[in-house]
Amino acid sequence: RAEEPIELFNGRDLTGWTYYLHKSDLKLEDVWSVKNGVLSCKGKPTGYLLTKKGDFENYVLTLQWRWPEKGGNNGVLVHVTKPNELGVWPKCLEVQLASGEAGEFWGIRTTSGMPGIKKSPKDRRHLNLTDGSEKSLGEWNDFEITCHGDEITVKVNGTLVDQATKLSQSKGAIALQSEGTPVEYRNIRLRKLEK
């Protein structure tokens, strides 16, 4: 059973968020901005926007994203803990937003199991169950990430695209990557689940 959703992004400013950038001399507004309920990321330099609250567990995270100019690479990071575990990236599980690969998992110093899926893990990468779930460039996509105990499932536009179990960590902060390509987000909400 889920509780009422929490607005992680209020649509007006970045209250409740902090940031980390590879180039430490830059300010938040050099990369991230908010206008008309949309959170925009320039994509450069590399880094991430991070929730100040760092102990989220057992939840459904929903958000919308789109590529305003061209497709590229980005991701939503869940169970974020220790910073700088792999270069700029913190210890976490990345839920991929790269064009054509939305929903794939990348373990960043974390591990998981993958029961009953069509494709096996390749290095740190956990491949999608499906292809073609994303909308055309410029259109808004729906992302639903359910983290419950040591399990995670991901839906893109209502289609189950990936799942994993036996996660090596099951709580932490939530982050949005800046990884090379301009991307936009809106309606970022979290609903807590019972344990």
mmCIF file of C-alpha atoms in Angstrom:
data_model
loop_
_atom_site.group_PDB
_atom_site.id
_atom_site.type_symbol
_atom_site.label_atom_id
_atom_site.label_comp_id
_atom_site.label_asym_id
_atom_site.label_seq_id
_atom_site.Cartn_x
_atom_site.Cartn_y
_atom_site.Cartn_z
ATOM 1 C CA ARG A 1 0.000 0.000 0.000
ATOM 2 C CA ALA A 2 1.335 3.449 -0.921
ATOM 3 C CA GLU A 3 0.971 6.698 0.993
ATOM 4 C CA GLU A 4 0.262 10.132 -0.492
ATOM 5 C CA PRO A 5 3.062 11.282 -2.822
ATOM 6 C CA ILE A 6 5.826 13.645 -1.740
ATOM 7 C CA GLU A 7 6.784 16.362 -4.248
ATOM 8 C CA LEU A 8 10.571 16.041 -4.477
ATOM 9 C CA PHE A 9 10.626 18.890 -7.030
ATOM 10 C CA ASN A 10 8.215 21.737 -6.293
ATOM 11 C CA GLY A 11 8.297 23.150 -9.839
ATOM 12 C CA ARG A 12 9.531 26.561 -8.651
ATOM 13 C CA ASP A 13 13.050 26.120 -7.282
ATOM 14 C CA LEU A 14 15.477 23.483 -6.001
ATOM 15 C CA THR A 15 14.434 23.448 -2.353
ATOM 16 C CA GLY A 16 15.427 20.077 -0.882
ATOM 17 C CA TRP A 17 18.244 19.485 -3.378
ATOM 18 C CA THR A 18 22.000 19.971 -3.392
ATOM 19 C CA TYR A 19 24.561 19.269 -6.124
ATOM 20 C CA TYR A 20 27.957 17.882 -6.984
ATOM 21 C CA LEU A 21 29.896 18.898 -10.097
ATOM 22 C CA HIS A 22 33.216 17.602 -11.426
ATOM 23 C CA LYS A 23 34.323 21.231 -11.759
ATOM 24 C CA SER A 24 33.978 22.480 -8.194
ATOM 25 C CA ASP A 25 34.273 26.171 -9.138
ATOM 26 C CA LEU A 26 30.870 26.138 -10.875
ATOM 27 C CA LYS A 27 27.577 27.024 -9.239
ATOM 28 C CA LEU A 28 24.339 25.056 -9.299
ATOM 29 C CA GLU A 29 22.711 27.529 -11.687
ATOM 30 C CA ASP A 30 25.555 27.037 -14.191
ATOM 31 C CA VAL A 31 24.062 23.602 -14.950
ATOM 32 C CA TRP A 32 20.541 23.383 -13.475
ATOM 33 C CA SER A 33 17.633 25.800 -13.855
ATOM 34 C CA VAL A 34 13.869 25.859 -13.237
ATOM 35 C CA LYS A 35 11.258 27.515 -15.441
ATOM 36 C CA ASN A 36 7.503 26.952 -15.798
ATOM 37 C CA GLY A 37 7.555 23.784 -13.702
ATOM 38 C CA VAL A 38 10.405 22.221 -15.693
ATOM 39 C CA LEU A 39 13.837 21.348 -14.306
ATOM 40 C CA SER A 40 16.471 21.777 -17.029
ATOM 41 C CA CYS A 41 19.985 20.353 -17.046
ATOM 42 C CA LYS A 42 22.619 21.594 -19.513
ATOM 43 C CA GLY A 43 24.382 18.204 -19.357
ATOM 44 C CA LYS A 44 27.850 19.666 -18.832
ATOM 45 C CA PRO A 45 29.961 19.501 -16.814
ATOM 46 C CA THR A 46 29.579 16.023 -15.378
ATOM 47 C CA GLY A 47 27.900 15.778 -12.000
ATOM 48 C CA TYR A 48 24.530 15.316 -10.352
ATOM 49 C CA LEU A 49 21.692 16.966 -8.485
ATOM 50 C CA LEU A 50 21.101 15.207 -5.153
ATOM 51 C CA THR A 51 18.263 15.153 -2.635
ATOM 52 C CA LYS A 52 19.317 16.558 0.725
ATOM 53 C CA LYS A 53 17.374 13.745 2.393
ATOM 54 C CA GLY A 54 19.560 10.666 2.170
ATOM 55 C CA ASP A 55 17.624 7.741 3.620
ATOM 56 C CA PHE A 56 14.810 7.015 1.167
ATOM 57 C CA GLU A 57 13.764 3.358 1.132
ATOM 58 C CA ASN A 58 10.656 1.397 0.117
ATOM 59 C CA TYR A 59 9.125 3.819 -2.365
ATOM 60 C CA VAL A 60 7.755 4.413 -5.844
ATOM 61 C CA LEU A 61 9.558 7.254 -7.635
ATOM 62 C CA THR A 62 7.752 8.754 -10.623
ATOM 63 C CA LEU A 63 8.948 11.487 -12.935
ATOM 64 C CA GLN A 64 8.788 12.658 -16.521
ATOM 65 C CA TRP A 65 11.781 13.388 -18.737
ATOM 66 C CA ARG A 66 12.474 14.465 -22.298
ATOM 67 C CA TRP A 67 15.364 15.351 -24.563
ATOM 68 C CA PRO A 68 14.753 18.972 -25.692
ATOM 69 C CA GLU A 69 17.415 19.010 -28.433
ATOM 70 C CA LYS A 70 18.893 15.591 -29.205
ATOM 71 C CA GLY A 71 19.050 12.198 -27.568
ATOM 72 C CA GLY A 72 21.967 11.362 -25.353
ATOM 73 C CA ASN A 73 23.053 9.927 -22.035
ATOM 74 C CA ASN A 74 21.804 10.573 -18.517
ATOM 75 C CA GLY A 75 20.331 8.694 -15.578
ATOM 76 C CA VAL A 76 18.440 8.629 -12.311
ATOM 77 C CA LEU A 77 20.521 7.393 -9.377
ATOM 78 C CA VAL A 78 18.851 5.550 -6.503
ATOM 79 C CA HIS A 79 20.230 4.367 -3.153
ATOM 80 C CA VAL A 80 22.971 6.998 -3.380
ATOM 81 C CA THR A 81 25.453 6.810 -0.511
ATOM 82 C CA LYS A 82 29.216 7.362 -0.637
ATOM 83 C CA PRO A 83 30.474 10.081 -3.061
ATOM 84 C CA ASN A 84 33.296 9.625 -5.589
ATOM 85 C CA GLU A 85 33.134 5.834 -5.691
ATOM 86 C CA LEU A 86 33.759 5.721 -9.460
ATOM 87 C CA GLY A 87 35.294 8.989 -10.564
ATOM 88 C CA VAL A 88 32.653 11.672 -10.089
ATOM 89 C CA TRP A 89 29.870 9.120 -9.471
ATOM 90 C CA PRO A 90 28.663 8.067 -6.014
ATOM 91 C CA LYS A 91 27.974 4.547 -4.807
ATOM 92 C CA CYS A 92 24.460 3.805 -6.131
ATOM 93 C CA LEU A 93 22.368 2.008 -8.711
ATOM 94 C CA GLU A 94 21.927 4.018 -11.917
ATOM 95 C CA VAL A 95 18.619 3.691 -13.718
ATOM 96 C CA GLN A 96 19.644 4.573 -17.258
ATOM 97 C CA LEU A 97 18.015 7.325 -19.318
ATOM 98 C CA ALA A 98 20.275 7.013 -22.378
ATOM 99 C CA SER A 99 18.281 7.233 -25.591
ATOM 100 C CA GLY A 100 16.994 3.795 -26.565
ATOM 101 C CA GLU A 101 18.191 2.247 -23.302
ATOM 102 C CA ALA A 102 15.949 3.879 -20.693
ATOM 103 C CA GLY A 103 15.491 1.660 -17.670
ATOM 104 C CA GLU A 104 18.710 -0.340 -17.936
ATOM 105 C CA PHE A 105 20.708 -0.625 -14.724
ATOM 106 C CA TRP A 106 24.328 0.257 -14.121
ATOM 107 C CA GLY A 107 25.780 -0.753 -10.772
ATOM 108 C CA ILE A 108 28.177 1.855 -9.426
ATOM 109 C CA ARG A 109 30.046 -0.133 -6.755
ATOM 110 C CA THR A 110 26.792 -1.963 -6.000
ATOM 111 C CA THR A 111 25.578 -5.432 -6.956
ATOM 112 C CA SER A 112 22.252 -7.143 -7.638
ATOM 113 C CA GLY A 113 20.708 -10.347 -8.900
ATOM 114 C CA MET A 114 18.475 -10.643 -11.955
ATOM 115 C CA PRO A 115 16.073 -13.599 -11.829
ATOM 116 C CA GLY A 116 14.043 -14.780 -14.773
ATOM 117 C CA ILE A 117 15.037 -12.223 -17.395
ATOM 118 C CA LYS A 118 15.900 -12.678 -21.059
ATOM 119 C CA LYS A 119 19.387 -11.171 -20.984
ATOM 120 C CA SER A 120 22.233 -11.586 -18.543
ATOM 121 C CA PRO A 121 24.244 -8.849 -16.838
ATOM 122 C CA LYS A 122 27.150 -7.602 -18.892
ATOM 123 C CA ASP A 123 29.848 -6.198 -16.635
ATOM 124 C CA ARG A 124 28.099 -3.534 -14.511
ATOM 125 C CA ARG A 125 25.305 -3.191 -17.079
ATOM 126 C CA HIS A 126 21.913 -4.886 -16.717
ATOM 127 C CA LEU A 127 20.150 -4.906 -20.080
ATOM 128 C CA ASN A 128 16.524 -3.983 -20.748
ATOM 129 C CA LEU A 129 13.745 -6.530 -21.035
ATOM 130 C CA THR A 130 12.189 -4.616 -23.939
ATOM 131 C CA ASP A 131 13.019 -2.130 -26.683
ATOM 132 C CA GLY A 132 10.912 0.676 -28.140
ATOM 133 C CA SER A 133 9.278 1.842 -24.894
ATOM 134 C CA GLU A 134 10.468 5.445 -25.234
ATOM 135 C CA LYS A 135 8.626 8.200 -27.078
ATOM 136 C CA SER A 136 10.063 10.307 -29.896
ATOM 137 C CA LEU A 137 12.670 12.963 -29.091
ATOM 138 C CA GLY A 138 11.083 16.078 -27.613
ATOM 139 C CA GLU A 139 8.120 14.199 -26.120
ATOM 140 C CA TRP A 140 7.680 13.626 -22.391
ATOM 141 C CA ASN A 141 8.309 10.098 -21.111
ATOM 142 C CA ASP A 142 6.961 8.595 -17.878
ATOM 143 C CA PHE A 143 9.395 6.856 -15.532
ATOM 144 C CA GLU A 144 8.264 4.678 -12.614
ATOM 145 C CA ILE A 145 10.942 3.224 -10.330
ATOM 146 C CA THR A 146 9.751 0.965 -7.508
ATOM 147 C CA CYS A 147 12.270 0.182 -4.775
ATOM 148 C CA HIS A 148 11.011 -2.305 -2.196
ATOM 149 C CA GLY A 149 13.421 -3.993 0.169
ATOM 150 C CA ASP A 150 16.272 -5.361 -1.948
ATOM 151 C CA GLU A 151 14.198 -5.341 -5.166
ATOM 152 C CA ILE A 152 13.730 -2.768 -7.917
ATOM 153 C CA THR A 153 11.429 -2.616 -10.950
ATOM 154 C CA VAL A 154 11.331 0.044 -13.652
ATOM 155 C CA LYS A 155 8.563 1.014 -16.050
ATOM 156 C CA VAL A 156 8.920 3.374 -19.025
ATOM 157 C CA ASN A 157 5.621 4.755 -20.317
ATOM 158 C CA GLY A 158 3.763 2.002 -18.483
ATOM 159 C CA THR A 159 5.878 -0.884 -19.817
ATOM 160 C CA LEU A 160 8.029 -3.000 -17.496
ATOM 161 C CA VAL A 161 11.566 -2.610 -18.847
ATOM 162 C CA ASP A 162 13.828 -3.939 -16.087
ATOM 163 C CA GLN A 163 13.897 -5.596 -12.686
ATOM 164 C CA ALA A 164 16.489 -6.828 -10.228
ATOM 165 C CA THR A 165 16.694 -8.362 -6.769
ATOM 166 C CA LYS A 166 19.307 -8.855 -4.073
ATOM 167 C CA LEU A 167 20.491 -5.249 -4.231
ATOM 168 C CA SER A 168 23.574 -4.753 -2.087
ATOM 169 C CA GLN A 169 22.097 -1.535 -0.693
ATOM 170 C CA SER A 170 18.440 -0.605 -0.440
ATOM 171 C CA LYS A 171 18.289 2.968 0.789
ATOM 172 C CA GLY A 172 19.934 6.324 0.231
ATOM 173 C CA ALA A 173 19.477 9.627 -1.552
ATOM 174 C CA ILE A 174 18.110 10.124 -5.081
ATOM 175 C CA ALA A 175 20.075 11.956 -7.765
ATOM 176 C CA LEU A 176 19.707 13.165 -11.357
ATOM 177 C CA GLN A 177 22.793 13.018 -13.549
ATOM 178 C CA SER A 178 24.397 15.686 -15.668
ATOM 179 C CA GLU A 179 26.185 13.489 -18.177
ATOM 180 C CA GLY A 180 26.764 15.233 -21.470
ATOM 181 C CA THR A 181 23.363 16.018 -23.019
ATOM 182 C CA PRO A 182 20.695 18.619 -22.155
ATOM 183 C CA VAL A 183 17.689 16.945 -20.504
ATOM 184 C CA GLU A 184 14.507 18.156 -18.834
ATOM 185 C CA TYR A 185 12.477 16.786 -15.912
ATOM 186 C CA ARG A 186 9.121 17.530 -14.309
ATOM 187 C CA ASN A 187 6.609 16.013 -11.854
ATOM 188 C CA ILE A 188 9.218 14.307 -9.648
ATOM 189 C CA ARG A 189 7.261 12.539 -6.917
ATOM 190 C CA LEU A 190 7.881 9.826 -4.349
ATOM 191 C CA ARG A 191 5.314 7.614 -2.638
ATOM 192 C CA LYS A 192 6.443 5.682 0.407
ATOM 193 C CA LEU A 193 5.613 1.993 0.599
ATOM 194 C CA GLU A 194 5.093 -0.155 3.651
ATOM 195 C CA LYS A 195 8.086 -2.332 4.522
#
